Coordinates of C-alpha atoms and ligand atoms in Angstrom, one line a residue:
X1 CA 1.2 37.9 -3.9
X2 CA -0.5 36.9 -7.5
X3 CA 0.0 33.8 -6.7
X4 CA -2.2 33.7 -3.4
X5 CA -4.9 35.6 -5.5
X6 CA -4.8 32.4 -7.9
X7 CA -5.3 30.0 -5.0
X8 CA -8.2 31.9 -3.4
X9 CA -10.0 32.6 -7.2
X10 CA -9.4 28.8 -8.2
X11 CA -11.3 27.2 -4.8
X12 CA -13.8 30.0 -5.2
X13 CA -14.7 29.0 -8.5
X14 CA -16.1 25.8 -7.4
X15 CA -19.0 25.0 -5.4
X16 CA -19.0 23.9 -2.1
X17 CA -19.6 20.7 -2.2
X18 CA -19.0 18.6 -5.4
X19 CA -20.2 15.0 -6.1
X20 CA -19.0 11.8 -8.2
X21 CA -21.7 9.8 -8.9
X22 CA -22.0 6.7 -11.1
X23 CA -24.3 3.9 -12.1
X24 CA -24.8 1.6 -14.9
X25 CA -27.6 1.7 -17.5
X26 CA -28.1 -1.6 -19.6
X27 CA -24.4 -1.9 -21.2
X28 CA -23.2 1.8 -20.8
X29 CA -21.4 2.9 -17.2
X30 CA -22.4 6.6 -16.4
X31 CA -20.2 9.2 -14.3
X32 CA -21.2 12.2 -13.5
X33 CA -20.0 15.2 -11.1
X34 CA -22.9 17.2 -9.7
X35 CA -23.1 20.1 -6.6
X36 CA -24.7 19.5 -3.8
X37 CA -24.9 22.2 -2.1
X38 CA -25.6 25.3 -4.6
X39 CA -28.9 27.2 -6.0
X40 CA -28.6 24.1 -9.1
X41 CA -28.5 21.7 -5.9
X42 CA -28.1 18.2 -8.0
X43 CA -27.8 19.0 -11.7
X44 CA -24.6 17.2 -13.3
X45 CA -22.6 19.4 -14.8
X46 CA -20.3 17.0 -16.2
X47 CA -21.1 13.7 -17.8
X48 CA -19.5 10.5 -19.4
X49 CA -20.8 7.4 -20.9
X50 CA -19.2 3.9 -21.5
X51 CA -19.5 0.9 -22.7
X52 CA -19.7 -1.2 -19.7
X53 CA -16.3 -2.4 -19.3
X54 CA -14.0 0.7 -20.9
X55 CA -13.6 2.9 -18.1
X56 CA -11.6 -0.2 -16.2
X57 CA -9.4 -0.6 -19.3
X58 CA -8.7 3.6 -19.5
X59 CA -7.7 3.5 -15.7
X60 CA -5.3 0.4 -16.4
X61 CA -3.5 2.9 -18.9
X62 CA -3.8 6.2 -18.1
X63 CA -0.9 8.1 -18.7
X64 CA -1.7 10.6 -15.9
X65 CA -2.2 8.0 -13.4
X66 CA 1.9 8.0 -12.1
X67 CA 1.6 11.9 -11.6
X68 CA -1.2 12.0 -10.0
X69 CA -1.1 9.4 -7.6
X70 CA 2.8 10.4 -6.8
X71 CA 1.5 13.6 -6.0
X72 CA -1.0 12.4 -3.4
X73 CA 1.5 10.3 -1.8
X74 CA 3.9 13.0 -1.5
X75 CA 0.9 15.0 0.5
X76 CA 1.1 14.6 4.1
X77 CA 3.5 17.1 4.8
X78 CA 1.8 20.0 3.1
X79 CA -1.3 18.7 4.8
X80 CA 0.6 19.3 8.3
X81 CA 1.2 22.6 8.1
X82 CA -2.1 23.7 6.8
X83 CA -3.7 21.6 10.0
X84 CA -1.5 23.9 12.1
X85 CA -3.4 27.4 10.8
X86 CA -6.0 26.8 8.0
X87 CA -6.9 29.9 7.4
X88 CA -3.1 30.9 6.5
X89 CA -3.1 31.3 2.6
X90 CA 0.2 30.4 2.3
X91 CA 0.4 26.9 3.7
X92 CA -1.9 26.3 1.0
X93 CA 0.1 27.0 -1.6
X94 CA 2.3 23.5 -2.2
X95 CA -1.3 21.6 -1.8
X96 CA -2.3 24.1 -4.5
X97 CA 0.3 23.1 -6.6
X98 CA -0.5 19.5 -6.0
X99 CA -3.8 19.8 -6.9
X100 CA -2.5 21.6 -10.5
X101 CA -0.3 18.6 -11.0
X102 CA -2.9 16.1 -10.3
X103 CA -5.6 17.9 -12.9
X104 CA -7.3 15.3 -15.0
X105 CA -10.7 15.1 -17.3
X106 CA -10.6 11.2 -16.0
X107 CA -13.6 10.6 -14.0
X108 CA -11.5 7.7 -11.8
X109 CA -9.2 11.1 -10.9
X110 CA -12.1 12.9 -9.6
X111 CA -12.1 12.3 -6.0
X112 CA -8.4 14.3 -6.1
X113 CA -11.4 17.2 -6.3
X114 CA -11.8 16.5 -2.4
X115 CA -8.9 18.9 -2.2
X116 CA -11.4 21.6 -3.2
X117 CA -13.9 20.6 -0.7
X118 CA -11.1 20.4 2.2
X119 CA -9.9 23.9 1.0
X120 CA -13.4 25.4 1.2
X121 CA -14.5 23.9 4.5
X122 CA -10.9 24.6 6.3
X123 CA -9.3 21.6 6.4
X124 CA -12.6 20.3 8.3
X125 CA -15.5 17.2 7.2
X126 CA -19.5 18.7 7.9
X127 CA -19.2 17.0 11.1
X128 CA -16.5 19.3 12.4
X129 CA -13.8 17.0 12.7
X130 CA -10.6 17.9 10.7
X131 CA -9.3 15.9 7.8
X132 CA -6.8 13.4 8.5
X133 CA -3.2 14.3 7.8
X134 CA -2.9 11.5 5.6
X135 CA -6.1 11.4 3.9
X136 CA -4.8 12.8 0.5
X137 CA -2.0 9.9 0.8
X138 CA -4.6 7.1 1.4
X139 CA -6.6 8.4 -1.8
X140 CA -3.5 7.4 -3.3
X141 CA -2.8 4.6 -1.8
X142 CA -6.4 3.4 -2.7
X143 CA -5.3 4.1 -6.3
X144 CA -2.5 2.0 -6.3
X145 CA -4.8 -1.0 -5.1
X146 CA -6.9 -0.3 -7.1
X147 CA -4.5 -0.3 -10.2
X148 CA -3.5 -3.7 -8.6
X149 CA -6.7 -4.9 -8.5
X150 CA -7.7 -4.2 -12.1
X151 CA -4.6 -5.9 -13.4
X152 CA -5.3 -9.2 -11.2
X153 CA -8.9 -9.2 -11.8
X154 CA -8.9 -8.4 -15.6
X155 CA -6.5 -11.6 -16.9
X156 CA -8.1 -13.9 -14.8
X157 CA -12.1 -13.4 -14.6
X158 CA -12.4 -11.5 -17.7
X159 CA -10.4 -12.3 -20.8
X160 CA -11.3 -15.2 -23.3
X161 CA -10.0 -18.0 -22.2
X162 CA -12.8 -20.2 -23.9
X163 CA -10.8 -23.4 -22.3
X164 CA -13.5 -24.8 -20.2
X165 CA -16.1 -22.1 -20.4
X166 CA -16.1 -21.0 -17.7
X167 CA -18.3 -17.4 -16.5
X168 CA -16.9 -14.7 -15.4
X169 CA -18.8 -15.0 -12.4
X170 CA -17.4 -18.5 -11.3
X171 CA -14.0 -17.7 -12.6
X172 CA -13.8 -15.2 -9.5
X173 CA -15.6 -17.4 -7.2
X174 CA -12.4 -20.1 -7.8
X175 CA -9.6 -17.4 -7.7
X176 CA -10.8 -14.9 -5.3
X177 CA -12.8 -16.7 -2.8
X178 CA -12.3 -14.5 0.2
X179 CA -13.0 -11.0 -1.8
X180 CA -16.0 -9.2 -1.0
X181 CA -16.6 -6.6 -3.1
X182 CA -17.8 -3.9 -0.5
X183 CA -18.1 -0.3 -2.1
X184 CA -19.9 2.8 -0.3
X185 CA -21.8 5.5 -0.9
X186 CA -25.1 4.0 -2.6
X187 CA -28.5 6.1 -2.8
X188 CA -31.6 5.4 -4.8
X189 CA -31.8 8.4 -7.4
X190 CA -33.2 9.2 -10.4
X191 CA -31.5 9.3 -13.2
X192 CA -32.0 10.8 -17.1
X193 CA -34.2 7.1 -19.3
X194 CA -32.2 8.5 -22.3
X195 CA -29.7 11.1 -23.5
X196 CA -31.3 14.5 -23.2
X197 CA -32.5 15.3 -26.7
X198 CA -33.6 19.4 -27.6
X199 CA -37.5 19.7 -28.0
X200 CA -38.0 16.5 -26.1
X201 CA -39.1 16.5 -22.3
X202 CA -36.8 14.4 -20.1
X203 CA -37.5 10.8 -18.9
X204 CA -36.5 10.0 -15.4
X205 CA -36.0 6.0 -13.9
X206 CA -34.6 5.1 -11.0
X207 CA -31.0 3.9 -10.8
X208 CA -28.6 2.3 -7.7
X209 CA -25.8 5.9 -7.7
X210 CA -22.7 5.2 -6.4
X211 CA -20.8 8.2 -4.5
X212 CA -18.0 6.6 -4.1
X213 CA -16.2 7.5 -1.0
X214 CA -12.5 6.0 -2.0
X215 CA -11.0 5.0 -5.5
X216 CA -12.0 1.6 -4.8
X217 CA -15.2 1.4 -4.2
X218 CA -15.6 2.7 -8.0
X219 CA -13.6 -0.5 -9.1
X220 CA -15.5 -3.1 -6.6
X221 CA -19.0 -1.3 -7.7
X222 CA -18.0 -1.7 -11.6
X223 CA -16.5 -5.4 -10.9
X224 CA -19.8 -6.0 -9.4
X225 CA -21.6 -4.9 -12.6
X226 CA -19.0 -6.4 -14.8
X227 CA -19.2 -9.9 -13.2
X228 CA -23.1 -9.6 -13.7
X229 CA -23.2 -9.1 -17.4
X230 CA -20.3 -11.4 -17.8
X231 CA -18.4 -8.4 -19.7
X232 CA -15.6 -9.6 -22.0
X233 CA -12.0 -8.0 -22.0
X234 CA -10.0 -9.4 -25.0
X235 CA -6.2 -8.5 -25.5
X236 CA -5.5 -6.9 -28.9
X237 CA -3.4 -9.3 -30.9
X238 CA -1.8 -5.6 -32.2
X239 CA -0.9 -3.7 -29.4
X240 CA -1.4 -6.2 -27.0
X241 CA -3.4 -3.8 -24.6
X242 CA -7.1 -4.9 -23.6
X243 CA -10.3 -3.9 -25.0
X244 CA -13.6 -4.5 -24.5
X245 CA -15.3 -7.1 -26.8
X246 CA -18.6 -8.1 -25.0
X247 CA -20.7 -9.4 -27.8
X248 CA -18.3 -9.0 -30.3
X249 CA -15.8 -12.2 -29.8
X250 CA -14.3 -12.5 -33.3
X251 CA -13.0 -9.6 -32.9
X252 CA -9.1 -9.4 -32.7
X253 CA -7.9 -5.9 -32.5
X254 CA -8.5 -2.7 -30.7
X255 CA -9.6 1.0 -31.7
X256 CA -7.0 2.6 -30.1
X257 CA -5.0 5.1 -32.6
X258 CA -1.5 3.7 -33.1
X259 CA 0.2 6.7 -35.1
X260 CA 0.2 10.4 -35.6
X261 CA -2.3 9.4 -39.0
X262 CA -5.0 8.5 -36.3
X263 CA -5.3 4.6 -38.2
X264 CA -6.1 2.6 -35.7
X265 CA -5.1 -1.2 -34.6
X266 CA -8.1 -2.5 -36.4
X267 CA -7.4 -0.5 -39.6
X268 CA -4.1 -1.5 -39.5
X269 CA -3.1 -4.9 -38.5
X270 CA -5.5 -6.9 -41.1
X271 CA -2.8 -5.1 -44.1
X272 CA 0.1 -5.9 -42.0
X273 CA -0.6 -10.0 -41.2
X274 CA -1.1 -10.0 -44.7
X275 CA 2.2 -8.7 -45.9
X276 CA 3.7 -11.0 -43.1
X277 CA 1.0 -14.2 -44.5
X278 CA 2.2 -13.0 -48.1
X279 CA 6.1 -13.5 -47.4
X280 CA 5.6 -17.5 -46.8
X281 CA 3.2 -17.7 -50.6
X282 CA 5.2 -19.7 -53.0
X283 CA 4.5 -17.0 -55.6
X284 CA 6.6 -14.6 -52.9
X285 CA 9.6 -17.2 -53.2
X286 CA 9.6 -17.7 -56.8
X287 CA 9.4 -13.9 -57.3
X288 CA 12.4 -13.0 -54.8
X289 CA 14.5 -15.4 -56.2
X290 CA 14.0 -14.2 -59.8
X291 CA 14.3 -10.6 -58.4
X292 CA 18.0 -11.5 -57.2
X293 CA 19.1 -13.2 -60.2
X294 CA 18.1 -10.1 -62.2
X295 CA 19.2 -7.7 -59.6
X296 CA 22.8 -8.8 -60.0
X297 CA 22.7 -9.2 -63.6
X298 CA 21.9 -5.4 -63.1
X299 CA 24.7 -5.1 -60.8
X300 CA 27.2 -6.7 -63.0
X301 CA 26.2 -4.2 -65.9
X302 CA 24.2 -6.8 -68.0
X303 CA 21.1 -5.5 -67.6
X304 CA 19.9 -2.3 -67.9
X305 CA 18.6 -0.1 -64.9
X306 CA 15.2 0.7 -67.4
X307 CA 14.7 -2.9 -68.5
X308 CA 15.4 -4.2 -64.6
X309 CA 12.6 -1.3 -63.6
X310 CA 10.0 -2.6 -66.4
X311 CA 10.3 -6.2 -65.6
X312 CA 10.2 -5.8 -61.9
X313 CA 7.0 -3.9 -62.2
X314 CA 5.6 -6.5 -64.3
X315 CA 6.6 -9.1 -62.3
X316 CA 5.2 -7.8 -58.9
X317 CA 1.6 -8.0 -60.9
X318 CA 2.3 -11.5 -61.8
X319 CA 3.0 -12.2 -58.6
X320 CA 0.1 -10.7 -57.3
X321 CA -2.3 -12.1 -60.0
X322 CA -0.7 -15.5 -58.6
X323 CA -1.0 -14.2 -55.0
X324 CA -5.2 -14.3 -55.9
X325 CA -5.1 -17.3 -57.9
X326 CA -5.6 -15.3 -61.3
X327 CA -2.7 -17.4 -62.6
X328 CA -1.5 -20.8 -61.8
X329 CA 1.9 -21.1 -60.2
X330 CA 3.5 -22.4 -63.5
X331 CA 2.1 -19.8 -65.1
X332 CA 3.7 -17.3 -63.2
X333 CA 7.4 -19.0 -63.2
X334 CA 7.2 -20.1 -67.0
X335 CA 7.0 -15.9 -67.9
X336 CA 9.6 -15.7 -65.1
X337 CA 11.7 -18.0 -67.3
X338 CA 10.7 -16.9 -70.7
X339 CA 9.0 -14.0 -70.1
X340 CA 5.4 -14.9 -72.1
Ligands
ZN1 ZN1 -4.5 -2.5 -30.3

């Protein structure tokens, strides 16, 4: 069967044991995936850099995050039967399928990878000792606390309140004060000083590497870091999502794309508060109710379409001469009156 082929060709193609890392690096947050068990024992093959701060506001609205974490809940099952022969190709096939559905570039997502490393070892940790039948399910499960977690965390230690200004740091301590934030794996390692740059020889320091073990030790670890550098999560006054704004509190809006155009809130909300700021100018009134009075003289045939076009035209430039203070209110309603 093709399909079996596919299995056994997409397991083989990875390496035997793959790796998450992460740490942070002054006010970036660095994930990685690395082998650790091949001839290029160690060398990331995939990389992503943050501000410190975005990766928390990307898990809060992923829009794979239902998929995948429904389809790690729905696991134990298929994980029973393969327990019962794991070396039967075909009781791997709905966990197959799961792990197809659950695909995503999202470094939070990557420890749905373990699915690999079960596959490739039989169902069995280096130890010897057999996965757990609901192991796949308690990834998810951790996901959903996680999720949880974020959203709790975020409004209350995070976002600008500016009311009694408060830290982060002792915003948590008064609403969380039984949480310890324990996360696991960490190891000493070196890590790249600076991106990688062609003609230049790389720069190693040392850096705290997480390997996180369940989805939530990547949120306690980043909380950890977050509440350190007191990061700052603002709510766009737009879209009404958070972003991150550390260092940059006068800033109201987010760079997330809002249309198929790719304009984002920030390009577009300062045009649209002023249309709405514009409607409430008193050169706005005084042009709207000219611009009835002459639409209905249109109406009632007394004015011609042509004339009605010219003066409208005209008057929208008045009004936004007025609008900018080119010409004084009077001004602009004595040409509304007598047209000079
Ligand atoms: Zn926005």
């Amino acid at each position: 069967m093709s399909l079996h082929n596919d299995i056994i060709e997409f397991f083989g193609r990875y390496p035997d044991k793959l790796s998450m890392g992460l740490y942070t690096q002054e006010h970036d947050e660095i994930f990685f995936v690395a082998c650790l068990s091949d001839k290029e024992k160690g060398t990331p093959f995939e990389v992503g850099v943050f501000e410190l701060g975005q990766s928390m506001i990307d898990f809060l609205y992923d829009p794979d995050y239902e998929r995948i974490v429904g389809a790690l809940l729905e696991s134990d099952s298929h994980v029973k039967q393969i327990l019962e022969a794991p070396n039967d190709v075909a009781r791997w096939v709905p966990l197959y399928l799961l792990l197809q559905a659950a695909q995503s570039q999202f470094f939070y997502f990557y420890l749905v990878q373990e699915i690999v490393t079960a596959y490739k070892s039989k169902m069995c940790r280096p130890d010897g000792t057999p996965y757990p039948i609901d192991y796949f399910c308690e990834i998810g499960r951790s996901y959903q606390r996680l999720r949880e977690r974020v959203k709790d965390i975020v409004g209350v230690c995070f976002e600008e309140t500016s009311k009694n200004g408060a830290s982060a740091t002792e915003r948590y301590i008064e609403n969380f004060p039984l949480d310890t934030l324990l996360y696991r794996d960490v190891s000493g390692e070196p890590v790249p000083a600076r991106p990688y740059k062609e003609g230049e020889p790389m720069s190693y320091k040392m850096a705290e590497v997480l390997h996180p073990r369940m989805p939530e030790d990547i949120g306690n670890f980043l909380f950890f870091q977050y509440l350190k550098e007191n990061i700052l999560f603002k709510r766009c006054e737009n879209c009404q999502k958070y972003f991150v704004a550390t260092g940059r509190s006068n800033v109201k809006y987010c760079d997330r794309m809002v249309d198929e155009t790719g304009k984002t809130c920030r390009q577009i909300a300062p045009a649209m508060t002023f249309r709405e700021k514009r409607k409430d100018s008193p050169a706005e009134k005084v042009f709207n109710r000219a611009y009835k009075t002459l639409h209905s003289r249109m109406s009632a045939g007394k004015l011609s379409k042509e004339l009605f076009k010219e003066w409208s035209k005209e008057a929208r430039q008045k009004r936004d001469e007025c609008a900018a203070g080119k010409i004084t209110l009077e001004d602009f309603e004595r040409w509304l009156v007598d047209g000079d």
